mmCIF file of C-alpha atoms (C1' of nucleotides) in Angstrom:
data_model
loop_
_atom_site.group_PDB
_atom_site.id
_atom_site.type_symbol
_atom_site.label_atom_id
_atom_site.label_comp_id
_atom_site.label_asym_id
_atom_site.label_seq_id
_atom_site.Cartn_x
_atom_site.Cartn_y
_atom_site.Cartn_z
ATOM 1 C CA MET K 1 -0.015 -0.024 0.088
ATOM 2 C CA ARG K 2 2.683 2.302 -1.007
ATOM 3 C CA LEU K 3 2.870 5.948 -2.122
ATOM 4 C CA SER K 4 5.608 6.301 -4.694
ATOM 5 C CA LYS K 5 8.535 8.895 -4.416
ATOM 6 C CA ARG K 6 6.895 10.805 -7.356
ATOM 7 C CA GLY K 7 3.586 10.980 -5.341
ATOM 8 C CA GLU K 8 5.412 11.935 -2.178
ATOM 9 C CA TYR K 9 7.534 14.633 -3.763
ATOM 10 C CA GLY K 10 4.555 15.969 -5.757
ATOM 11 C CA LEU K 11 2.346 16.199 -2.666
ATOM 12 C CA ARG K 12 5.110 17.907 -0.696
ATOM 13 C CA ALA K 13 5.753 20.391 -3.500
ATOM 14 C CA MET K 14 2.175 21.211 -3.815
ATOM 15 C CA ILE K 15 1.799 21.716 -0.118
ATOM 16 C CA ALA K 16 4.863 24.063 -0.092
ATOM 17 C CA LEU K 17 3.249 25.959 -2.948
ATOM 18 C CA ALA K 18 0.133 26.353 -0.894
ATOM 19 C CA GLU K 19 1.831 27.838 2.152
ATOM 20 C CA PRO K 20 1.206 31.539 2.209
ATOM 21 C CA ALA K 21 4.138 33.814 1.715
ATOM 22 C CA GLU K 22 5.627 35.603 4.667
ATOM 23 C CA ASN K 23 3.673 38.868 4.160
ATOM 24 C CA SER K 24 0.889 37.924 2.164
ATOM 25 C CA ASP K 25 -2.313 35.875 2.147
ATOM 26 C CA THR K 26 -2.015 34.740 -1.435
ATOM 27 C CA PRO K 27 -0.167 31.597 -2.387
ATOM 28 C CA GLN K 28 3.304 32.251 -3.708
ATOM 29 C CA MET K 29 5.105 31.647 -6.886
ATOM 30 C CA MET K 30 8.099 29.433 -6.272
ATOM 31 C CA GLN K 31 11.007 28.164 -8.289
ATOM 32 C CA ILE K 32 11.896 24.552 -8.734
ATOM 33 C CA LYS K 33 15.203 25.124 -7.060
ATOM 34 C CA GLU K 34 13.612 26.762 -4.026
ATOM 35 C CA ILE K 35 11.246 23.776 -3.502
ATOM 36 C CA SER K 36 13.875 21.142 -4.162
ATOM 37 C CA GLN K 37 16.300 22.684 -1.727
ATOM 38 C CA ARG K 38 13.747 23.179 0.997
ATOM 39 C CA GLU K 39 12.257 19.714 0.540
ATOM 40 C CA GLN K 40 15.490 17.927 -0.107
ATOM 41 C CA ILE K 41 14.418 16.532 -3.531
ATOM 42 C CA SER K 42 16.633 16.123 -6.617
ATOM 43 C CA THR K 43 15.947 19.211 -8.758
ATOM 44 C CA LYS K 44 15.888 17.269 -12.111
ATOM 45 C CA PHE K 45 13.334 14.741 -10.776
ATOM 46 C CA LEU K 46 11.191 17.484 -9.367
ATOM 47 C CA GLU K 47 11.150 19.252 -12.738
ATOM 48 C CA GLN K 48 9.415 16.180 -14.249
ATOM 49 C CA ILE K 49 6.948 15.855 -11.432
ATOM 50 C CA LEU K 50 5.972 19.675 -11.561
ATOM 51 C CA LEU K 51 5.648 19.434 -15.370
ATOM 52 C CA THR K 52 3.306 16.548 -15.171
ATOM 53 C CA LEU K 53 1.205 18.412 -12.498
ATOM 54 C CA LYS K 54 1.260 21.431 -14.739
ATOM 55 C CA ASN K 55 0.116 19.363 -17.830
ATOM 56 C CA ALA K 56 -2.601 17.985 -15.586
ATOM 57 C CA GLY K 57 -3.865 21.508 -14.987
ATOM 58 C CA LEU K 58 -3.008 21.740 -11.261
ATOM 59 C CA LEU K 59 -0.184 24.109 -11.653
ATOM 60 C CA HIS K 60 0.609 27.112 -13.727
ATOM 61 C CA SER K 61 4.038 28.309 -14.559
ATOM 62 C CA LYS K 62 5.840 31.377 -15.699
ATOM 63 C CA MET K 63 9.003 31.072 -17.887
ATOM 64 C CA GLY K 64 12.122 33.276 -17.880
ATOM 65 C CA VAL K 65 13.647 35.553 -15.292
ATOM 66 C CA GLY K 66 11.609 35.828 -12.230
ATOM 67 C CA GLY K 67 9.350 32.923 -13.263
ATOM 68 C CA GLY K 68 8.293 29.921 -11.316
ATOM 69 C CA TYR K 69 5.332 27.700 -10.547
ATOM 70 C CA TYR K 70 2.124 28.559 -8.754
ATOM 71 C CA LEU K 71 -1.204 26.850 -8.085
ATOM 72 C CA ALA K 72 -3.668 26.736 -10.808
ATOM 73 C CA ARG K 73 -6.497 27.200 -8.415
ATOM 74 C CA SER K 74 -6.809 28.311 -4.778
ATOM 75 C CA ALA K 75 -5.464 25.919 -2.225
ATOM 76 C CA LYS K 76 -9.016 25.331 -1.054
ATOM 77 C CA GLU K 77 -9.983 23.884 -4.471
ATOM 78 C CA ILE K 78 -7.107 21.440 -4.966
ATOM 79 C CA THR K 79 -7.445 18.125 -3.054
ATOM 80 C CA LEU K 80 -4.744 15.651 -2.230
ATOM 81 C CA GLY K 81 -6.792 13.060 -4.125
ATOM 82 C CA GLN K 82 -6.542 15.099 -7.453
ATOM 83 C CA ILE K 83 -2.648 15.291 -6.949
ATOM 84 C CA PHE K 84 -2.340 11.655 -6.001
ATOM 85 C CA ARG K 85 -4.162 10.464 -9.113
ATOM 86 C CA VAL K 86 -2.115 12.495 -11.504
ATOM 87 C CA LEU K 87 1.157 11.017 -10.112
ATOM 88 C CA ASP K 88 0.278 7.580 -8.857
ATOM 89 C CA GLY K 89 -2.967 6.646 -10.721
ATOM 90 C CA PRO K 90 -6.051 5.144 -9.221
ATOM 91 C CA VAL K 91 -6.377 5.123 -5.528
ATOM 92 C CA ALA K 92 -8.114 1.801 -5.305
ATOM 93 C CA PRO K 93 -6.049 -1.113 -3.983
ATOM 94 C CA ILE K 94 -7.468 -3.382 -6.659
ATOM 95 C CA LYS K 95 -8.909 -2.692 -9.993
ATOM 96 C CA CYS K 96 -12.291 -4.172 -9.474
ATOM 97 C CA VAL K 97 -13.135 -1.527 -6.884
ATOM 98 C CA SER K 98 -11.945 1.463 -8.719
ATOM 99 C CA GLN K 99 -14.459 4.071 -9.579
ATOM 100 C CA MET K 100 -12.252 5.992 -11.921
ATOM 101 C CA SER K 101 -10.737 3.105 -13.747
ATOM 102 C CA TYR K 102 -12.621 -0.104 -13.100
ATOM 103 C CA GLU K 103 -11.505 -3.386 -14.546
ATOM 104 C CA SER K 104 -12.517 -6.890 -13.741
ATOM 105 C CA CYS K 105 -10.093 -8.789 -11.551
ATOM 106 C CA GLY K 106 -10.922 -12.160 -13.010
ATOM 107 C CA CYS K 107 -12.235 -13.792 -9.922
ATOM 108 C CA PRO K 108 -14.882 -16.412 -10.361
ATOM 109 C CA ASP K 109 -17.864 -14.356 -8.998
ATOM 110 C CA GLU K 110 -17.258 -10.660 -8.579
ATOM 111 C CA GLU K 111 -20.498 -10.012 -6.957
ATOM 112 C CA THR K 112 -20.054 -12.145 -4.046
ATOM 113 C CA CYS K 113 -16.131 -11.867 -3.838
ATOM 114 C CA GLY K 114 -15.199 -11.167 -0.196
ATOM 115 C CA LEU K 115 -11.999 -9.616 -1.029
ATOM 116 C CA ARG K 116 -13.715 -7.139 -3.247
ATOM 117 C CA LEU K 117 -16.157 -6.181 -0.553
ATOM 118 C CA VAL K 118 -13.388 -5.494 1.944
ATOM 119 C CA MET K 119 -11.160 -3.717 -0.590
ATOM 120 C CA GLY K 120 -14.168 -1.555 -1.429
ATOM 121 C CA ASP K 121 -14.243 -0.414 2.112
ATOM 122 C CA VAL K 122 -10.544 0.352 2.090
ATOM 123 C CA ARG K 123 -10.985 2.260 -1.044
ATOM 124 C CA ASN K 124 -13.750 4.353 0.313
ATOM 125 C CA ALA K 125 -11.778 4.982 3.470
ATOM 126 C CA ILE K 126 -8.790 6.342 1.548
ATOM 127 C CA VAL K 127 -10.750 8.226 -1.021
ATOM 128 C CA GLY K 128 -12.798 9.841 1.919
ATOM 129 C CA ILE K 129 -9.594 11.213 3.228
ATOM 130 C CA LEU K 130 -7.770 12.263 0.107
ATOM 131 C CA ASP K 131 -10.675 13.803 -1.725
ATOM 132 C CA ASN K 132 -11.973 15.632 1.259
ATOM 133 C CA THR K 133 -8.551 17.138 2.214
ATOM 134 C CA SER K 134 -7.619 20.318 0.271
ATOM 135 C CA LEU K 135 -4.096 21.850 0.307
ATOM 136 C CA ALA K 136 -5.598 24.649 2.513
ATOM 137 C CA ASP K 137 -6.706 22.018 5.115
ATOM 138 C CA VAL K 138 -3.108 20.711 5.168
ATOM 139 C CA THR K 139 -1.362 24.032 5.730
ATOM 140 C CA LYS K 140 -3.978 24.937 8.390
ATOM 141 C CA ARG K 141 -3.303 21.724 10.124
ATOM 142 C CA GLN K 142 0.415 22.305 9.922
ATOM 143 C CA ASP K 143 -0.017 25.706 11.513
ATOM 144 C CA ALA K 144 -2.043 24.236 14.287
ATOM 145 C CA VAL K 145 0.662 21.761 15.074
ATOM 146 C CA ARG K 146 3.415 24.427 15.006
ATOM 147 C CA LYS K 147 1.336 26.603 17.418
ATOM 148 C CA SER K 148 0.774 23.675 19.670
ATOM 149 C CA LEU K 149 4.572 23.175 19.702
ATOM 150 C CA GLY K 150 5.033 26.900 20.561
ATOM 151 C CA ARG K 151 6.826 27.874 17.364
ATOM 152 C CA MET W 1 -2.010 2.493 -3.435
ATOM 153 C CA ARG W 2 -1.948 -1.011 -4.883
ATOM 154 C CA LEU W 3 -2.388 -4.554 -3.665
ATOM 155 C CA SER W 4 0.189 -6.869 -5.526
ATOM 156 C CA LYS W 5 -1.038 -9.979 -7.245
ATOM 157 C CA ARG W 6 0.676 -12.047 -4.622
ATOM 158 C CA GLY W 7 -1.251 -10.188 -1.943
ATOM 159 C CA GLU W 8 -4.493 -10.503 -3.970
ATOM 160 C CA TYR W 9 -4.074 -14.282 -4.588
ATOM 161 C CA GLY W 10 -2.947 -15.027 -1.020
ATOM 162 C CA LEU W 11 -6.023 -13.270 0.448
ATOM 163 C CA ARG W 12 -8.341 -15.051 -1.987
ATOM 164 C CA ALA W 13 -6.767 -18.322 -1.168
ATOM 165 C CA MET W 14 -7.047 -17.838 2.549
ATOM 166 C CA ILE W 15 -10.641 -16.750 2.209
ATOM 167 C CA ALA W 16 -11.298 -19.846 0.225
ATOM 168 C CA LEU W 17 -9.639 -22.105 2.926
ATOM 169 C CA ALA W 18 -11.880 -20.207 5.509
ATOM 170 C CA GLU W 19 -15.158 -21.116 3.781
ATOM 171 C CA PRO W 20 -16.900 -23.997 5.609
ATOM 172 C CA ALA W 21 -17.087 -27.174 3.705
ATOM 173 C CA GLU W 22 -20.498 -28.308 2.331
ATOM 174 C CA ASN W 23 -21.548 -30.656 5.218
ATOM 175 C CA SER W 24 -19.434 -29.301 8.088
ATOM 176 C CA ASP W 25 -18.796 -26.298 10.207
ATOM 177 C CA THR W 26 -15.049 -26.839 10.437
ATOM 178 C CA PRO W 27 -12.780 -25.176 7.869
ATOM 179 C CA GLN W 28 -11.633 -27.425 5.195
ATOM 180 C CA MET W 29 -8.377 -28.848 3.959
ATOM 181 C CA MET W 30 -7.761 -27.913 0.334
ATOM 182 C CA GLN W 31 -5.153 -28.765 -2.251
ATOM 183 C CA ILE W 32 -3.205 -26.237 -4.245
ATOM 184 C CA LYS W 33 -4.870 -27.326 -7.397
ATOM 185 C CA GLU W 34 -8.366 -27.082 -6.015
ATOM 186 C CA ILE W 35 -7.839 -23.455 -5.038
ATOM 187 C CA SER W 36 -5.908 -22.528 -8.171
ATOM 188 C CA GLN W 37 -8.590 -23.872 -10.444
ATOM 189 C CA ARG W 38 -11.430 -22.353 -8.536
ATOM 190 C CA GLU W 39 -9.735 -18.971 -8.233
ATOM 191 C CA GLN W 40 -8.124 -18.912 -11.662
ATOM 192 C CA ILE W 41 -4.617 -18.622 -10.331
ATOM 193 C CA SER W 42 -1.377 -20.097 -11.724
ATOM 194 C CA THR W 43 -0.720 -23.194 -9.801
ATOM 195 C CA LYS W 44 2.994 -22.735 -9.590
ATOM 196 C CA PHE W 45 2.713 -19.168 -8.441
ATOM 197 C CA LEU W 46 0.056 -20.086 -5.790
ATOM 198 C CA GLU W 47 2.448 -22.759 -4.414
ATOM 199 C CA GLN W 48 5.024 -20.092 -3.650
ATOM 200 C CA ILE W 49 2.354 -17.956 -2.015
ATOM 201 C CA LEU W 50 0.898 -20.659 0.141
ATOM 202 C CA LEU W 51 4.378 -21.710 1.243
ATOM 203 C CA THR W 52 5.234 -18.239 2.301
ATOM 204 C CA LEU W 53 1.927 -18.129 4.299
ATOM 205 C CA LYS W 54 2.860 -21.524 5.772
ATOM 206 C CA ASN W 55 6.298 -20.433 6.859
ATOM 207 C CA ALA W 56 4.729 -17.201 8.493
ATOM 208 C CA GLY W 57 2.634 -19.635 10.586
ATOM 209 C CA LEU W 58 -0.854 -18.758 9.068
ATOM 210 C CA LEU W 59 -1.239 -22.006 7.367
ATOM 211 C CA HIS W 60 -0.579 -25.600 8.124
ATOM 212 C CA SER W 61 -0.169 -28.410 5.476
ATOM 213 C CA LYS W 62 -0.169 -32.046 5.235
ATOM 214 C CA MET W 63 2.036 -33.808 2.592
ATOM 215 C CA GLY W 64 1.321 -36.846 0.563
ATOM 216 C CA VAL W 65 -1.884 -38.583 -0.571
ATOM 217 C CA GLY W 66 -4.859 -36.788 0.641
ATOM 218 C CA GLY W 67 -2.820 -33.932 1.852
ATOM 219 C CA GLY W 68 -3.380 -30.269 1.326
ATOM 220 C CA TYR W 69 -3.432 -26.858 3.221
ATOM 221 C CA TYR W 70 -5.586 -25.783 6.084
ATOM 222 C CA LEU W 71 -5.735 -22.721 8.334
ATOM 223 C CA ALA W 72 -3.298 -22.753 11.260
ATOM 224 C CA ARG W 73 -5.863 -21.041 13.536
ATOM 225 C CA SER W 74 -9.687 -20.583 13.324
ATOM 226 C CA ALA W 75 -10.916 -18.177 10.764
ATOM 227 C CA LYS W 76 -11.987 -15.879 13.702
ATOM 228 C CA GLU W 77 -8.354 -15.481 14.774
ATOM 229 C CA ILE W 78 -6.702 -14.693 11.454
ATOM 230 C CA THR W 79 -7.106 -11.129 10.164
ATOM 231 C CA LEU W 80 -6.705 -9.773 6.731
ATOM 232 C CA GLY W 81 -3.885 -7.480 8.150
ATOM 233 C CA GLN W 82 -1.791 -10.386 9.200
ATOM 234 C CA ILE W 83 -2.051 -11.868 5.675
ATOM 235 C CA PHE W 84 -1.379 -8.673 3.898
ATOM 236 C CA ARG W 85 1.792 -7.990 5.878
ATOM 237 C CA VAL W 86 3.107 -11.363 5.193
ATOM 238 C CA LEU W 87 2.754 -10.908 1.431
ATOM 239 C CA ASP W 88 2.983 -7.173 0.786
ATOM 240 C CA GLY W 89 4.818 -5.786 3.712
ATOM 241 C CA PRO W 90 3.946 -2.684 5.837
ATOM 242 C CA VAL W 91 0.436 -1.321 5.432
ATOM 243 C CA ALA W 92 1.572 2.394 5.731
ATOM 244 C CA PRO W 93 1.573 4.405 2.563
ATOM 245 C CA ILE W 94 4.763 6.100 3.667
ATOM 246 C CA LYS W 95 7.607 4.818 5.905
ATOM 247 C CA CYS W 96 7.347 7.761 8.359
ATOM 248 C CA VAL W 97 3.945 6.722 9.522
ATOM 249 C CA SER W 98 4.478 2.979 9.777
ATOM 250 C CA GLN W 99 4.141 1.479 13.252
ATOM 251 C CA MET W 100 5.699 -1.824 12.379
ATOM 252 C CA SER W 101 8.634 -0.579 10.450
ATOM 253 C CA TYR W 102 9.212 3.158 10.948
ATOM 254 C CA GLU W 103 11.805 4.976 9.007
ATOM 255 C CA SER W 104 12.325 8.711 8.589
ATOM 256 C CA CYS W 105 11.369 9.999 5.113
ATOM 257 C CA GLY W 106 13.838 12.707 5.120
ATOM 258 C CA CYS W 107 11.591 15.764 5.109
ATOM 259 C CA PRO W 108 12.917 18.928 6.663
ATOM 260 C CA ASP W 109 10.605 18.752 9.841
ATOM 261 C CA GLU W 110 8.842 15.492 10.326
ATOM 262 C CA GLU W 111 6.935 16.831 13.337
ATOM 263 C CA THR W 112 5.053 19.515 11.399
ATOM 264 C CA CYS W 113 4.987 17.767 8.036
ATOM 265 C CA GLY W 114 1.455 18.130 6.694
ATOM 266 C CA LEU W 115 1.839 15.068 4.300
ATOM 267 C CA ARG W 116 2.893 12.961 7.241
ATOM 268 C CA LEU W 117 -0.165 14.074 9.248
ATOM 269 C CA VAL W 118 -2.557 13.180 6.425
ATOM 270 C CA MET W 119 -0.854 9.830 5.597
ATOM 271 C CA GLY W 120 -1.045 8.955 9.180
ATOM 272 C CA ASP W 121 -4.851 9.185 8.912
ATOM 273 C CA VAL W 122 -4.793 7.102 5.829
ATOM 274 C CA ARG W 123 -2.752 4.457 7.596
ATOM 275 C CA ASN W 124 -5.057 4.346 10.472
ATOM 276 C CA ALA W 125 -8.024 3.970 8.325
ATOM 277 C CA ILE W 126 -6.510 1.041 6.341
ATOM 278 C CA VAL W 127 -5.133 -0.700 9.506
ATOM 279 C CA GLY W 128 -8.511 -0.183 11.108
ATOM 280 C CA ILE W 129 -10.196 -2.130 8.421
ATOM 281 C CA LEU W 130 -7.531 -4.803 7.742
ATOM 282 C CA ASP W 131 -6.686 -5.546 11.402
ATOM 283 C CA ASN W 132 -10.329 -5.710 12.503
ATOM 284 C CA THR W 133 -11.527 -7.936 9.750
ATOM 285 C CA SER W 134 -11.010 -11.668 10.178
ATOM 286 C CA LEU W 135 -11.466 -14.384 7.602
ATOM 287 C CA ALA W 136 -14.631 -15.427 9.457
ATOM 288 C CA ASP W 137 -15.967 -11.921 9.015
ATOM 289 C CA VAL W 138 -15.358 -12.036 5.323
ATOM 290 C CA THR W 139 -16.991 -15.344 4.708
ATOM 291 C CA LYS W 140 -19.919 -14.264 6.907
ATOM 292 C CA ARG W 141 -20.301 -11.236 4.700
ATOM 293 C CA GLN W 142 -20.085 -13.251 1.454
ATOM 294 C CA ASP W 143 -22.910 -15.431 2.717
ATOM 295 C CA ALA W 144 -24.992 -12.382 3.590
ATOM 296 C CA VAL W 145 -24.503 -11.111 0.085
ATOM 297 C CA ARG W 146 -25.271 -14.491 -1.478
ATOM 298 C CA LYS W 147 -28.558 -14.595 0.566
ATOM 299 C CA SER W 148 -29.629 -11.131 -0.382
ATOM 300 C CA LEU W 149 -29.194 -12.097 -4.055
ATOM 301 C CA GLY W 150 -31.277 -15.182 -3.367
ATOM 302 C CA ARG W 151 -28.635 -17.783 -4.011
ATOM 303 C "C1'" DT Q 1 7.699 -51.847 -0.580
ATOM 304 C "C1'" DA Q 2 6.389 -49.668 -4.929
ATOM 305 C "C1'" DT Q 3 3.925 -45.956 -6.690
ATOM 306 C "C1'" DA Q 4 1.151 -42.132 -7.112
ATOM 307 C "C1'" DT Q 5 0.041 -38.070 -4.772
ATOM 308 C "C1'" DA Q 6 0.956 -33.743 -2.787
ATOM 309 C "C1'" DG Q 7 3.739 -30.281 -0.669
ATOM 310 C "C1'" DT Q 8 8.851 -28.053 -0.573
ATOM 311 C "C1'" DC Q 9 12.636 -25.532 -2.094
ATOM 312 C "C1'" DT Q 10 15.663 -22.994 -5.164
ATOM 313 C "C1'" DA Q 11 16.869 -20.812 -9.350
ATOM 314 C "C1'" DT Q 12 15.836 -18.126 -13.056
ATOM 315 C "C1'" DA Q 13 13.669 -15.261 -16.745
ATOM 316 C "C1'" DG Q 14 11.028 -11.645 -18.851
ATOM 317 C "C1'" DT Q 15 8.669 -7.432 -18.048
ATOM 318 C "C1'" DA Q 16 7.486 -3.170 -16.061
ATOM 319 C "C1'" DC Q 17 8.320 0.251 -12.873
ATOM 320 C "C1'" DT Q 18 11.105 3.409 -9.943
ATOM 321 C "C1'" DA Q 19 13.949 6.998 -9.315
ATOM 322 C "C1'" DG Q 20 16.691 9.362 -11.080
ATOM 323 C "C1'" DT Q 21 20.384 11.934 -15.046
ATOM 324 C "C1'" DA Q 22 21.515 14.039 -19.228
ATOM 325 C "C1'" DT Q 23 20.867 16.999 -22.908
ATOM 326 C "C1'" DA Q 24 19.017 20.077 -25.841
ATOM 327 C "C1'" DC Q 25 15.414 23.196 -26.535
ATOM 328 C "C1'" DT Q 26 12.091 27.627 -25.790
ATOM 329 C "C1'" DT Q 27 10.494 31.682 -23.494
ATOM 330 C "C1'" DT Q 28 11.037 35.900 -20.963
ATOM 331 C "C1'" DT Q 29 13.313 39.886 -18.834
ATOM 332 C "C1'" DG Q 30 16.725 43.418 -18.503
ATOM 333 C "C1'" DC P 1 22.028 39.539 -26.571
ATOM 334 C "C1'" DA P 2 22.812 37.134 -22.146
ATOM 335 C "C1'" DA P 3 21.096 34.956 -18.276
ATOM 336 C "C1'" DA P 4 17.271 32.968 -15.869
ATOM 337 C "C1'" DA P 5 13.896 29.628 -15.815
ATOM 338 C "C1'" DG P 6 10.717 26.249 -17.561
ATOM 339 C "C1'" DT P 7 9.934 22.396 -21.470
ATOM 340 C "C1'" DA P 8 10.581 18.099 -23.606
ATOM 341 C "C1'" DT P 9 12.658 13.831 -24.478
ATOM 342 C "C1'" DA P 10 15.620 10.105 -24.039
ATOM 343 C "C1'" DC P 11 18.228 7.190 -21.407
ATOM 344 C "C1'" DT P 12 19.765 4.066 -17.627
ATOM 345 C "C1'" DA P 13 20.721 1.250 -13.437
ATOM 346 C "C1'" DG P 14 18.452 -1.084 -10.196
ATOM 347 C "C1'" DT P 15 14.644 -3.367 -8.236
ATOM 348 C "C1'" DA P 16 10.151 -5.489 -7.856
ATOM 349 C "C1'" DC P 17 6.566 -8.247 -9.862
ATOM 350 C "C1'" DT P 18 4.616 -12.247 -11.934
ATOM 351 C "C1'" DA P 19 5.494 -15.903 -12.991
ATOM 352 C "C1'" DT P 20 7.880 -20.773 -14.733
ATOM 353 C "C1'" DA P 21 10.902 -24.977 -14.194
ATOM 354 C "C1'" DG P 22 12.733 -28.708 -12.119
ATOM 355 C "C1'" DA P 23 14.430 -31.506 -8.700
ATOM 356 C "C1'" DC P 24 13.432 -33.013 -4.052
ATOM 357 C "C1'" DT P 25 10.754 -34.924 0.232
ATOM 358 C "C1'" DA P 26 7.004 -36.858 2.779
ATOM 359 C "C1'" DT P 27 2.701 -39.872 2.982
ATOM 360 C "C1'" DA P 28 -0.925 -43.178 2.046
ATOM 361 C "C1'" DT P 29 -2.360 -47.285 0.385
ATOM 362 C "C1'" DA P 30 -2.450 -51.189 -2.612
#
DNA sequence: TATATAGTCTATAGTACTAGTATACTTTTG
DNA sequence: CAAAAGTATACTAGTACTATAGACTATATA
């Protein structure tokens, strides 16, 4: 039940982009290098990931001097589920319970397959979290933890 | 967030072994071939999987004529989580939230890492299902579905 | 005790995926 | 025009996945 490195880095980068800048309430524009240094990610690998996210419509970018990446929509409107699916594919642990990309798993009787029933529950649990957590929710939660730690 | 074929086949086989035989309440002994035919799994691949499960103490076996595999404990005492971990390793989507095999994920500040907080929730949701669902629960549920379909 | 049955064990092979590297663009600003 | 910054592909080393093969060991029973 693993999140790939692409997924992990992509999610971390998106969260970083969602964090409000020092003196502003609006999400910031950041360069690949800034993010890769801050999150300890290979710059070249991160380039690919951000490009994928851009082509999927979750990020916008500006080329040239003073350019960088920024969120395509507000942090409230981008969920972790959207990001995850772009980078790691379907959320479902097994194809026969995937809503977005169903495929039969070849078991003798899908309707009464016990594994399918349970994995459906697992899918729903994961989707329930990822699709109902926005980037804004994440940064809010980070702030709450920081405050509770007195930082 | 994928279940491997090994995990899928292993879980399906264990569920099959947990299904009460026609005229008895006790779990049955089944041969590899029976299971592989019924569940449409390559026999040779299934051999390996059942062996792994046996070496992990979840199955017992009897060699020779009239032999086969049977559950090491009652279906009530074997959870899907136990089977999953033997075949697919840790349940956690990311190492830094794994209880059974924790490892730092190298992010700058683990304590306030938003991704870690959310993935912790995901882990708990999955574990909550897999560790609280026994093979007996699965077969019971299958029966309920069969009945509701009038079979 | 011979024989068929059934599980055990180890090796290996093809394929796909992962996690990057490398390189050569294109666009924008000053 | 030069430098900064993103775009686009191609490539690669390593690992994991999904098996397949073959020889071996234990058991029942005729």
